[in-house]
Amino acid sequence: MNIKKLLIFASNLLRKIGIDSYEIDAKIILQQIMSWDRLTLELNKEQNIDLSACKEFFFLLRRRLAFEPIAYITNKKEFYGLDFFVKDCLIPRPDTECIVEYCIKNLAHKKEPLVLDICTGSGCIGLSIAYFVNDSKVVLSDINKKSLETAKKNADNLCLSKKTEFLLGDLFEPFSNIKADLIVSNPPYISNKEMLDLSIDIYDYEPHKALFSYDESGIYFYEKIIKQASKYMKPDAILVMEIGYSQEILIENIAKSYFDNIHFFKDLANNTRGVVLNKIKG
Ligand code: GLN
């Protein structure tokens, strides 16, 4: 079959079931099968595809037709300009890039900063920091063994193994006697109410443990992290967390008992997306 015709056929199927990115998704699946970049695909559109590649194409297309996210089909996602392997973890979101940006700016003047990334998932936050902050050391932790394997693989792929360490466990549980310059986390924060509004591609495919806090307002993990963090922070350290846009006041109410300085910042879509806490209460 001719590649151009195959792409039109696949795009139409994806469009009919309501996938907005139908054209690009069909192309990405084909690129994955052929190990082609975008340009190679454009230059070879008039070619015919052989039977085994065609079978593989339909196998992956069926997964997308069942609303599986393209990042799980290709095991790839770009984040902060870096390529991440994605398997058994949350898919890195562009919304999270503002958290990384904040951390990198904050660390610019620190000498050999030590950073902890709690609930690291793919490692996208901690590894981006390790990549862009020259003399940093980053310890990444997750409760999910498989996610941690993915994060380790990403560290290898990005040549960051020497600057990073990986610990398995719940929140601060795997850390002992460590004082960091910056603690960062994007913990699960989807509340019981919001859970019901999620689209199939998220609800059916992304790890629930990484998404849901299983409480009414999504603050369960923030409360735990805020209460424990000071033990692992140097006096001038900061705690940076990604938050949901409706959680600002709830988090402020918890944080003010533990920190004197509370500051929120917005993402590119102008939604409140991050909180920074410092000046531990004496
Ligand atoms: N830190 C990872 C991310 O931001 C994973 C977060 C999580 O599993 N809750 O994508």
PDB file of C-alpha atoms and ligand atoms in Angstrom:
ATOM      1  CA  MET A   1       0.000   0.000   0.000  1.00  0.00           C
ATOM      2  CA  ASN A   2       1.090   3.547  -0.768  1.00  0.00           C
ATOM      3  CA  ILE A   3       2.196   5.435   2.376  1.00  0.00           C
ATOM      4  CA  LYS A   4       0.286   8.610   1.556  1.00  0.00           C
ATOM      5  CA  LYS A   5      -2.970   6.682   1.161  1.00  0.00           C
ATOM      6  CA  LEU A   6      -2.316   4.715   4.349  1.00  0.00           C
ATOM      7  CA  LEU A   7      -1.831   7.949   6.292  1.00  0.00           C
ATOM      8  CA  ILE A   8      -5.059   9.453   4.916  1.00  0.00           C
ATOM      9  CA  PHE A   9      -6.948   6.266   5.820  1.00  0.00           C
ATOM     10  CA  ALA A  10      -5.539   6.193   9.374  1.00  0.00           C
ATOM     11  CA  SER A  11      -6.076   9.932   9.925  1.00  0.00           C
ATOM     12  CA  ASN A  12      -9.716   9.600   8.925  1.00  0.00           C
ATOM     13  CA  LEU A  13     -10.302   6.785  11.398  1.00  0.00           C
ATOM     14  CA  LEU A  14      -8.696   8.786  14.210  1.00  0.00           C
ATOM     15  CA  ARG A  15     -10.649  11.922  13.258  1.00  0.00           C
ATOM     16  CA  LYS A  16     -13.950  10.059  13.234  1.00  0.00           C
ATOM     17  CA  ILE A  17     -13.565   8.958  16.858  1.00  0.00           C
ATOM     18  CA  GLY A  18     -12.769  12.513  17.941  1.00  0.00           C
ATOM     19  CA  ILE A  19      -8.983  12.565  18.237  1.00  0.00           C
ATOM     20  CA  ASP A  20      -7.998  16.147  17.366  1.00  0.00           C
ATOM     21  CA  SER A  21      -4.367  15.350  16.630  1.00  0.00           C
ATOM     22  CA  TYR A  22      -5.394  12.745  14.022  1.00  0.00           C
ATOM     23  CA  GLU A  23      -2.971  13.744  11.281  1.00  0.00           C
ATOM     24  CA  ILE A  24       0.129  14.106  13.404  1.00  0.00           C
ATOM     25  CA  ASP A  25      -0.690  10.931  15.389  1.00  0.00           C
ATOM     26  CA  ALA A  26      -0.939   8.851  12.208  1.00  0.00           C
ATOM     27  CA  LYS A  27       2.404  10.243  11.076  1.00  0.00           C
ATOM     28  CA  ILE A  28       4.083   9.661  14.444  1.00  0.00           C
ATOM     29  CA  ILE A  29       2.946   6.022  14.449  1.00  0.00           C
ATOM     30  CA  LEU A  30       4.347   5.494  10.972  1.00  0.00           C
ATOM     31  CA  GLN A  31       7.618   7.226  11.878  1.00  0.00           C
ATOM     32  CA  GLN A  32       7.879   4.917  14.876  1.00  0.00           C
ATOM     33  CA  ILE A  33       7.439   1.796  12.735  1.00  0.00           C
ATOM     34  CA  MET A  34       9.882   2.932  10.043  1.00  0.00           C
ATOM     35  CA  SER A  35      12.349   4.578  12.476  1.00  0.00           C
ATOM     36  CA  TRP A  36      12.022   7.747  10.408  1.00  0.00           C
ATOM     37  CA  ASP A  37      12.156  11.383  11.429  1.00  0.00           C
ATOM     38  CA  ARG A  38       9.534  13.799  10.113  1.00  0.00           C
ATOM     39  CA  LEU A  39      11.544  14.909   7.106  1.00  0.00           C
ATOM     40  CA  THR A  40      12.265  11.341   5.987  1.00  0.00           C
ATOM     41  CA  LEU A  41       8.552  10.606   6.168  1.00  0.00           C
ATOM     42  CA  GLU A  42       7.690  13.631   4.006  1.00  0.00           C
ATOM     43  CA  LEU A  43      10.321  12.617   1.447  1.00  0.00           C
ATOM     44  CA  ASN A  44       9.112   9.000   1.240  1.00  0.00           C
ATOM     45  CA  LYS A  45       5.351   9.431   1.143  1.00  0.00           C
ATOM     46  CA  GLU A  46       4.992   8.075  -2.390  1.00  0.00           C
ATOM     47  CA  GLN A  47       6.716   4.806  -1.461  1.00  0.00           C
ATOM     48  CA  ASN A  48       4.862   1.577  -0.777  1.00  0.00           C
ATOM     49  CA  ILE A  49       4.933   0.058   2.688  1.00  0.00           C
ATOM     50  CA  ASP A  50       5.767  -3.652   3.001  1.00  0.00           C
ATOM     51  CA  LEU A  51       3.377  -6.135   4.584  1.00  0.00           C
ATOM     52  CA  SER A  52       5.142  -6.623   7.930  1.00  0.00           C
ATOM     53  CA  ALA A  53       5.517  -2.857   8.486  1.00  0.00           C
ATOM     54  CA  CYS A  54       1.875  -2.418   7.510  1.00  0.00           C
ATOM     55  CA  LYS A  55       0.799  -5.036  10.084  1.00  0.00           C
ATOM     56  CA  GLU A  56       2.844  -3.313  12.770  1.00  0.00           C
ATOM     57  CA  PHE A  57       1.329   0.037  11.773  1.00  0.00           C
ATOM     58  CA  PHE A  58      -2.202  -1.303  12.241  1.00  0.00           C
ATOM     59  CA  PHE A  59      -1.269  -2.878  15.564  1.00  0.00           C
ATOM     60  CA  LEU A  60      -0.158   0.512  16.936  1.00  0.00           C
ATOM     61  CA  LEU A  61      -3.023   2.354  15.239  1.00  0.00           C
ATOM     62  CA  ARG A  62      -5.533   0.114  17.026  1.00  0.00           C
ATOM     63  CA  ARG A  63      -3.969   1.129  20.344  1.00  0.00           C
ATOM     64  CA  ARG A  64      -4.411   4.814  19.479  1.00  0.00           C
ATOM     65  CA  LEU A  65      -7.981   4.100  18.332  1.00  0.00           C
ATOM     66  CA  ALA A  66      -8.586   2.787  21.866  1.00  0.00           C
ATOM     67  CA  PHE A  67      -7.373   6.234  23.085  1.00  0.00           C
ATOM     68  CA  GLU A  68      -4.003   5.092  24.374  1.00  0.00           C
ATOM     69  CA  PRO A  69      -1.764   8.197  24.578  1.00  0.00           C
ATOM     70  CA  ILE A  70       0.788   8.486  21.798  1.00  0.00           C
ATOM     71  CA  ALA A  71       3.594   8.820  24.407  1.00  0.00           C
ATOM     72  CA  TYR A  72       2.902   5.260  25.654  1.00  0.00           C
ATOM     73  CA  ILE A  73       2.672   3.923  22.097  1.00  0.00           C
ATOM     74  CA  THR A  74       6.051   5.381  21.136  1.00  0.00           C
ATOM     75  CA  ASN A  75       7.517   5.304  24.689  1.00  0.00           C
ATOM     76  CA  LYS A  76       8.732   8.839  24.089  1.00  0.00           C
ATOM     77  CA  LYS A  77       7.935  12.378  25.204  1.00  0.00           C
ATOM     78  CA  GLU A  78       9.853  15.605  24.877  1.00  0.00           C
ATOM     79  CA  PHE A  79      10.088  17.665  28.048  1.00  0.00           C
ATOM     80  CA  TYR A  80      12.088  20.836  28.620  1.00  0.00           C
ATOM     81  CA  GLY A  81      13.848  20.241  25.297  1.00  0.00           C
ATOM     82  CA  LEU A  82      15.030  16.760  26.343  1.00  0.00           C
ATOM     83  CA  ASP A  83      13.843  13.345  25.128  1.00  0.00           C
ATOM     84  CA  PHE A  84      12.356  11.128  27.835  1.00  0.00           C
ATOM     85  CA  PHE A  85      11.614   7.413  27.710  1.00  0.00           C
ATOM     86  CA  VAL A  86       8.065   6.933  28.998  1.00  0.00           C
ATOM     87  CA  LYS A  87       6.837   3.656  30.488  1.00  0.00           C
ATOM     88  CA  ASP A  88       5.065   2.809  33.773  1.00  0.00           C
ATOM     89  CA  CYS A  89       5.015   6.471  34.757  1.00  0.00           C
ATOM     90  CA  LEU A  90       3.036   9.650  34.309  1.00  0.00           C
ATOM     91  CA  ILE A  91       3.563  11.271  30.913  1.00  0.00           C
ATOM     92  CA  PRO A  92       5.584  14.471  31.426  1.00  0.00           C
ATOM     93  CA  ARG A  93       3.355  17.528  30.840  1.00  0.00           C
ATOM     94  CA  PRO A  94       4.357  20.884  29.303  1.00  0.00           C
ATOM     95  CA  ASP A  95       2.593  22.524  32.296  1.00  0.00           C
ATOM     96  CA  THR A  96       5.328  21.110  34.532  1.00  0.00           C
ATOM     97  CA  GLU A  97       8.105  22.900  32.635  1.00  0.00           C
ATOM     98  CA  CYS A  98       7.510  26.126  34.597  1.00  0.00           C
ATOM     99  CA  ILE A  99       8.406  24.219  37.787  1.00  0.00           C
ATOM    100  CA  VAL A 100      11.738  23.170  36.297  1.00  0.00           C
ATOM    101  CA  GLU A 101      12.377  26.683  35.029  1.00  0.00           C
ATOM    102  CA  TYR A 102      11.779  28.135  38.493  1.00  0.00           C
ATOM    103  CA  CYS A 103      14.154  25.622  40.097  1.00  0.00           C
ATOM    104  CA  ILE A 104      16.924  26.177  37.554  1.00  0.00           C
ATOM    105  CA  LYS A 105      16.764  29.966  38.046  1.00  0.00           C
ATOM    106  CA  ASN A 106      16.799  29.580  41.810  1.00  0.00           C
ATOM    107  CA  LEU A 107      19.860  27.320  41.723  1.00  0.00           C
ATOM    108  CA  ALA A 108      21.877  29.516  39.363  1.00  0.00           C
ATOM    109  CA  HIS A 109      23.878  31.125  42.178  1.00  0.00           C
ATOM    110  CA  LYS A 110      24.268  28.085  44.428  1.00  0.00           C
ATOM    111  CA  LYS A 111      27.515  26.142  44.559  1.00  0.00           C
ATOM    112  CA  GLU A 112      27.160  22.387  44.074  1.00  0.00           C
ATOM    113  CA  PRO A 113      23.478  22.370  45.038  1.00  0.00           C
ATOM    114  CA  LEU A 114      21.846  19.220  46.319  1.00  0.00           C
ATOM    115  CA  VAL A 115      18.322  18.688  44.972  1.00  0.00           C
ATOM    116  CA  LEU A 116      15.675  16.127  45.960  1.00  0.00           C
ATOM    117  CA  ASP A 117      12.906  15.217  43.484  1.00  0.00           C
ATOM    118  CA  ILE A 118      10.119  13.413  45.346  1.00  0.00           C
ATOM    119  CA  CYS A 119       7.569  11.366  43.307  1.00  0.00           C
ATOM    120  CA  THR A 120       9.910  11.574  40.349  1.00  0.00           C
ATOM    121  CA  GLY A 121       8.000   9.315  37.895  1.00  0.00           C
ATOM    122  CA  SER A 122       9.873   9.511  34.575  1.00  0.00           C
ATOM    123  CA  GLY A 123      12.454  11.697  36.314  1.00  0.00           C
ATOM    124  CA  CYS A 124      11.526  14.617  34.056  1.00  0.00           C
ATOM    125  CA  ILE A 125      11.801  17.313  36.748  1.00  0.00           C
ATOM    126  CA  GLY A 126      14.921  16.174  38.591  1.00  0.00           C
ATOM    127  CA  LEU A 127      16.777  15.089  35.468  1.00  0.00           C
ATOM    128  CA  SER A 128      16.073  18.347  33.637  1.00  0.00           C
ATOM    129  CA  ILE A 129      17.485  20.194  36.642  1.00  0.00           C
ATOM    130  CA  ALA A 130      20.543  17.901  36.722  1.00  0.00           C
ATOM    131  CA  TYR A 131      21.019  18.465  32.980  1.00  0.00           C
ATOM    132  CA  PHE A 132      20.856  22.255  33.075  1.00  0.00           C
ATOM    133  CA  VAL A 133      22.448  23.060  36.462  1.00  0.00           C
ATOM    134  CA  ASN A 134      26.112  22.326  35.935  1.00  0.00           C
ATOM    135  CA  ASP A 135      27.463  21.249  39.289  1.00  0.00           C
ATOM    136  CA  SER A 136      24.217  19.962  40.815  1.00  0.00           C
ATOM    137  CA  LYS A 137      23.595  16.589  42.428  1.00  0.00           C
ATOM    138  CA  VAL A 138      20.029  15.291  42.282  1.00  0.00           C
ATOM    139  CA  VAL A 139      18.467  12.488  44.330  1.00  0.00           C
ATOM    140  CA  LEU A 140      15.255  11.165  42.798  1.00  0.00           C
ATOM    141  CA  SER A 141      12.712   9.019  44.629  1.00  0.00           C
ATOM    142  CA  ASP A 142       9.483   7.229  43.815  1.00  0.00           C
ATOM    143  CA  ILE A 143       7.299   4.634  45.500  1.00  0.00           C
ATOM    144  CA  ASN A 144       6.892   2.744  42.221  1.00  0.00           C
ATOM    145  CA  LYS A 145       9.812   0.453  41.410  1.00  0.00           C
ATOM    146  CA  LYS A 146       8.988   0.389  37.704  1.00  0.00           C
ATOM    147  CA  SER A 147       8.852   4.199  37.482  1.00  0.00           C
ATOM    148  CA  LEU A 148      12.211   4.381  39.181  1.00  0.00           C
ATOM    149  CA  GLU A 149      13.633   1.989  36.560  1.00  0.00           C
ATOM    150  CA  THR A 150      12.318   4.339  33.872  1.00  0.00           C
ATOM    151  CA  ALA A 151      13.859   7.351  35.613  1.00  0.00           C
ATOM    152  CA  LYS A 152      17.204   5.519  35.828  1.00  0.00           C
ATOM    153  CA  LYS A 153      17.042   4.675  32.136  1.00  0.00           C
ATOM    154  CA  ASN A 154      16.404   8.344  31.405  1.00  0.00           C
ATOM    155  CA  ALA A 155      19.415   9.327  33.506  1.00  0.00           C
ATOM    156  CA  ASP A 156      21.559   6.916  31.458  1.00  0.00           C
ATOM    157  CA  ASN A 157      20.151   8.200  28.162  1.00  0.00           C
ATOM    158  CA  LEU A 158      20.883  11.789  29.169  1.00  0.00           C
ATOM    159  CA  CYS A 159      24.373  10.871  30.475  1.00  0.00           C
ATOM    160  CA  LEU A 160      23.418  11.989  33.992  1.00  0.00           C
ATOM    161  CA  SER A 161      24.180   8.832  35.945  1.00  0.00           C
ATOM    162  CA  LYS A 162      27.131  10.419  37.752  1.00  0.00           C
ATOM    163  CA  LYS A 163      25.081  13.404  38.946  1.00  0.00           C
ATOM    164  CA  THR A 164      22.076  11.425  40.127  1.00  0.00           C
ATOM    165  CA  GLU A 165      20.983   8.862  42.692  1.00  0.00           C
ATOM    166  CA  PHE A 166      17.722   6.903  42.864  1.00  0.00           C
ATOM    167  CA  LEU A 167      15.840   5.841  45.973  1.00  0.00           C
ATOM    168  CA  LEU A 168      12.770   3.643  46.231  1.00  0.00           C
ATOM    169  CA  GLY A 169      10.152   4.587  48.796  1.00  0.00           C
ATOM    170  CA  ASP A 170       7.232   6.690  49.920  1.00  0.00           C
ATOM    171  CA  LEU A 171       7.901  10.465  49.966  1.00  0.00           C
ATOM    172  CA  PHE A 172      10.781  11.142  52.437  1.00  0.00           C
ATOM    173  CA  GLU A 173      10.894   7.589  53.773  1.00  0.00           C
ATOM    174  CA  PRO A 174      14.043   6.567  51.821  1.00  0.00           C
ATOM    175  CA  PHE A 175      16.021   9.681  52.884  1.00  0.00           C
ATOM    176  CA  SER A 176      18.076   9.842  56.029  1.00  0.00           C
ATOM    177  CA  ASN A 177      20.428  12.567  57.243  1.00  0.00           C
ATOM    178  CA  ILE A 178      20.249  14.548  54.085  1.00  0.00           C
ATOM    179  CA  LYS A 179      19.949  18.339  53.851  1.00  0.00           C
ATOM    180  CA  ALA A 180      19.094  19.693  50.449  1.00  0.00           C
ATOM    181  CA  ASP A 181      19.248  23.136  48.843  1.00  0.00           C
ATOM    182  CA  LEU A 182      16.026  22.517  46.981  1.00  0.00           C
ATOM    183  CA  ILE A 183      13.238  19.977  47.254  1.00  0.00           C
ATOM    184  CA  VAL A 184      10.912  19.673  44.300  1.00  0.00           C
ATOM    185  CA  SER A 185       7.822  17.541  43.774  1.00  0.00           C
ATOM    186  CA  ASN A 186       4.859  17.083  41.488  1.00  0.00           C
ATOM    187  CA  PRO A 187       2.841  14.770  43.740  1.00  0.00           C
ATOM    188  CA  PRO A 188      -0.459  13.121  42.787  1.00  0.00           C
ATOM    189  CA  TYR A 189      -3.074  15.863  43.201  1.00  0.00           C
ATOM    190  CA  ILE A 190      -6.237  14.914  41.340  1.00  0.00           C
ATOM    191  CA  SER A 191      -9.100  14.878  43.821  1.00  0.00           C
ATOM    192  CA  ASN A 192     -11.963  12.388  44.019  1.00  0.00           C
ATOM    193  CA  LYS A 193     -14.252  14.957  42.403  1.00  0.00           C
ATOM    194  CA  GLU A 194     -11.917  15.749  39.484  1.00  0.00           C
ATOM    195  CA  MET A 195     -11.255  12.058  38.902  1.00  0.00           C
ATOM    196  CA  LEU A 196     -14.705  11.684  37.387  1.00  0.00           C
ATOM    197  CA  ASP A 197     -14.044  14.359  34.744  1.00  0.00           C
ATOM    198  CA  LEU A 198     -10.877  12.785  33.335  1.00  0.00           C
ATOM    199  CA  SER A 199     -10.730  11.741  29.697  1.00  0.00           C
ATOM    200  CA  ILE A 200     -10.264   8.076  28.730  1.00  0.00           C
ATOM    201  CA  ASP A 201      -6.679   8.579  27.595  1.00  0.00           C
ATOM    202  CA  ILE A 202      -5.712   9.669  31.097  1.00  0.00           C
ATOM    203  CA  TYR A 203      -8.037   7.571  33.277  1.00  0.00           C
ATOM    204  CA  ASP A 204      -7.568   4.277  31.442  1.00  0.00           C
ATOM    205  CA  TYR A 205      -3.846   4.530  30.766  1.00  0.00           C
ATOM    206  CA  GLU A 206      -1.897   6.659  33.238  1.00  0.00           C
ATOM    207  CA  PRO A 207      -0.908   5.093  36.593  1.00  0.00           C
ATOM    208  CA  HIS A 208      -3.596   5.952  39.118  1.00  0.00           C
ATOM    209  CA  LYS A 209      -1.095   6.053  41.931  1.00  0.00           C
ATOM    210  CA  ALA A 210       0.712   8.894  40.161  1.00  0.00           C
ATOM    211  CA  LEU A 211      -2.480  10.843  39.457  1.00  0.00           C
ATOM    212  CA  PHE A 212      -4.862  10.560  42.375  1.00  0.00           C
ATOM    213  CA  SER A 213      -4.574  11.684  45.965  1.00  0.00           C
ATOM    214  CA  TYR A 214      -7.799   9.861  46.883  1.00  0.00           C
ATOM    215  CA  ASP A 215      -9.163  12.697  48.983  1.00  0.00           C
ATOM    216  CA  GLU A 216     -11.792  15.361  48.474  1.00  0.00           C
ATOM    217  CA  SER A 217      -9.563  18.271  47.451  1.00  0.00           C
ATOM    218  CA  GLY A 218      -6.331  16.702  46.223  1.00  0.00           C
ATOM    219  CA  ILE A 219      -4.129  17.950  49.053  1.00  0.00           C
ATOM    220  CA  TYR A 220      -3.273  14.720  50.885  1.00  0.00           C
ATOM    221  CA  PHE A 221       0.331  14.565  49.609  1.00  0.00           C
ATOM    222  CA  TYR A 222       0.978  18.309  49.955  1.00  0.00           C
ATOM    223  CA  GLU A 223       0.093  18.082  53.609  1.00  0.00           C
ATOM    224  CA  LYS A 224       2.491  15.183  54.149  1.00  0.00           C
ATOM    225  CA  ILE A 225       5.336  16.794  52.192  1.00  0.00           C
ATOM    226  CA  ILE A 226       4.957  20.221  53.827  1.00  0.00           C
ATOM    227  CA  LYS A 227       4.952  18.693  57.321  1.00  0.00           C
ATOM    228  CA  GLN A 228       8.085  16.598  56.750  1.00  0.00           C
ATOM    229  CA  ALA A 229      10.169  18.731  54.375  1.00  0.00           C
ATOM    230  CA  SER A 230      11.967  21.028  56.845  1.00  0.00           C
ATOM    231  CA  LYS A 231      13.922  18.084  58.278  1.00  0.00           C
ATOM    232  CA  TYR A 232      15.556  17.627  54.876  1.00  0.00           C
ATOM    233  CA  MET A 233      16.188  21.294  54.057  1.00  0.00           C
ATOM    234  CA  LYS A 234      19.236  23.502  54.673  1.00  0.00           C
ATOM    235  CA  PRO A 235      18.232  26.734  56.458  1.00  0.00           C
ATOM    236  CA  ASP A 236      18.098  28.719  53.186  1.00  0.00           C
ATOM    237  CA  ALA A 237      16.606  25.900  51.087  1.00  0.00           C
ATOM    238  CA  ILE A 238      13.317  26.100  49.221  1.00  0.00           C
ATOM    239  CA  LEU A 239      10.503  23.614  48.635  1.00  0.00           C
ATOM    240  CA  VAL A 240       8.900  23.877  45.184  1.00  0.00           C
ATOM    241  CA  MET A 241       5.776  21.929  44.238  1.00  0.00           C
ATOM    242  CA  GLU A 242       3.468  21.741  41.275  1.00  0.00           C
ATOM    243  CA  ILE A 243      -0.140  22.310  42.333  1.00  0.00           C
ATOM    244  CA  GLY A 244      -3.628  22.216  40.827  1.00  0.00           C
ATOM    245  CA  TYR A 245      -5.098  25.640  40.021  1.00  0.00           C
ATOM    246  CA  SER A 246      -7.858  25.334  42.638  1.00  0.00           C
ATOM    247  CA  GLN A 247      -5.571  24.352  45.498  1.00  0.00           C
ATOM    248  CA  GLU A 248      -3.855  27.668  46.272  1.00  0.00           C
ATOM    249  CA  ILE A 249      -5.825  28.639  49.387  1.00  0.00           C
ATOM    250  CA  LEU A 250      -5.901  25.113  50.817  1.00  0.00           C
ATOM    251  CA  ILE A 251      -2.144  24.804  50.469  1.00  0.00           C
ATOM    252  CA  GLU A 252      -1.504  28.253  51.898  1.00  0.00           C
ATOM    253  CA  ASN A 253      -3.546  27.312  54.959  1.00  0.00           C
ATOM    254  CA  ILE A 254      -1.448  24.223  55.585  1.00  0.00           C
ATOM    255  CA  ALA A 255       1.897  25.837  54.741  1.00  0.00           C
ATOM    256  CA  LYS A 256       1.609  28.887  56.980  1.00  0.00           C
ATOM    257  CA  SER A 257       2.076  26.749  60.091  1.00  0.00           C
ATOM    258  CA  TYR A 258       5.433  25.482  58.801  1.00  0.00           C
ATOM    259  CA  PHE A 259       6.948  28.235  56.617  1.00  0.00           C
ATOM    260  CA  ASP A 260       7.100  32.037  56.857  1.00  0.00           C
ATOM    261  CA  ASN A 261       7.458  32.595  53.146  1.00  0.00           C
ATOM    262  CA  ILE A 262       4.811  31.293  50.738  1.00  0.00           C
ATOM    263  CA  HIS A 263       4.794  32.281  47.109  1.00  0.00           C
ATOM    264  CA  PHE A 264       2.710  31.021  44.158  1.00  0.00           C
ATOM    265  CA  PHE A 265       3.606  31.279  40.490  1.00  0.00           C
ATOM    266  CA  LYS A 266       1.773  30.752  37.198  1.00  0.00           C
ATOM    267  CA  ASP A 267       2.311  28.620  34.108  1.00  0.00           C
ATOM    268  CA  LEU A 268       2.280  29.848  30.501  1.00  0.00           C
ATOM    269  CA  ALA A 269      -1.507  29.492  30.377  1.00  0.00           C
ATOM    270  CA  ASN A 270      -1.653  31.919  33.324  1.00  0.00           C
ATOM    271  CA  ASN A 271      -2.961  29.286  35.759  1.00  0.00           C
ATOM    272  CA  THR A 272      -1.439  29.061  39.229  1.00  0.00           C
ATOM    273  CA  ARG A 273       0.801  26.023  38.867  1.00  0.00           C
ATOM    274  CA  GLY A 274       3.569  26.210  41.443  1.00  0.00           C
ATOM    275  CA  VAL A 275       4.159  26.977  45.089  1.00  0.00           C
ATOM    276  CA  VAL A 276       7.473  27.893  46.709  1.00  0.00           C
ATOM    277  CA  LEU A 277       7.970  27.604  50.453  1.00  0.00           C
ATOM    278  CA  ASN A 278      10.949  28.775  52.483  1.00  0.00           C
ATOM    279  CA  LYS A 279      11.976  30.311  55.807  1.00  0.00           C
ATOM    280  CA  ILE A 280      11.180  27.388  58.037  1.00  0.00           C
ATOM    281  CA  LYS A 281       9.245  28.476  61.127  1.00  0.00           C
ATOM    282  CA  GLY A 282      11.415  28.420  64.246  1.00  0.00           C
TER     283      GLY A 282
HETATM  284  N1  GLN B   1       7.513  14.106  38.508  1.00  0.00           N
HETATM  285  C1  GLN B   1       6.825  13.430  37.455  1.00  0.00           C
HETATM  286  C2  GLN B   1       6.169  14.435  36.531  1.00  0.00           C
HETATM  287  O1  GLN B   1       6.055  15.568  36.838  1.00  0.00           O
HETATM  288  C3  GLN B   1       5.817  12.426  37.984  1.00  0.00           C
HETATM  289  C4  GLN B   1       4.762  13.015  38.875  1.00  0.00           C
HETATM  290  C5  GLN B   1       3.868  11.972  39.501  1.00  0.00           C
HETATM  291  O2  GLN B   1       4.051  10.766  39.293  1.00  0.00           O
HETATM  292  N2  GLN B   1       2.895  12.427  40.226  1.00  0.00           N
HETATM  293  O3  GLN B   1       5.756  14.107  35.455  1.00  0.00           O
END
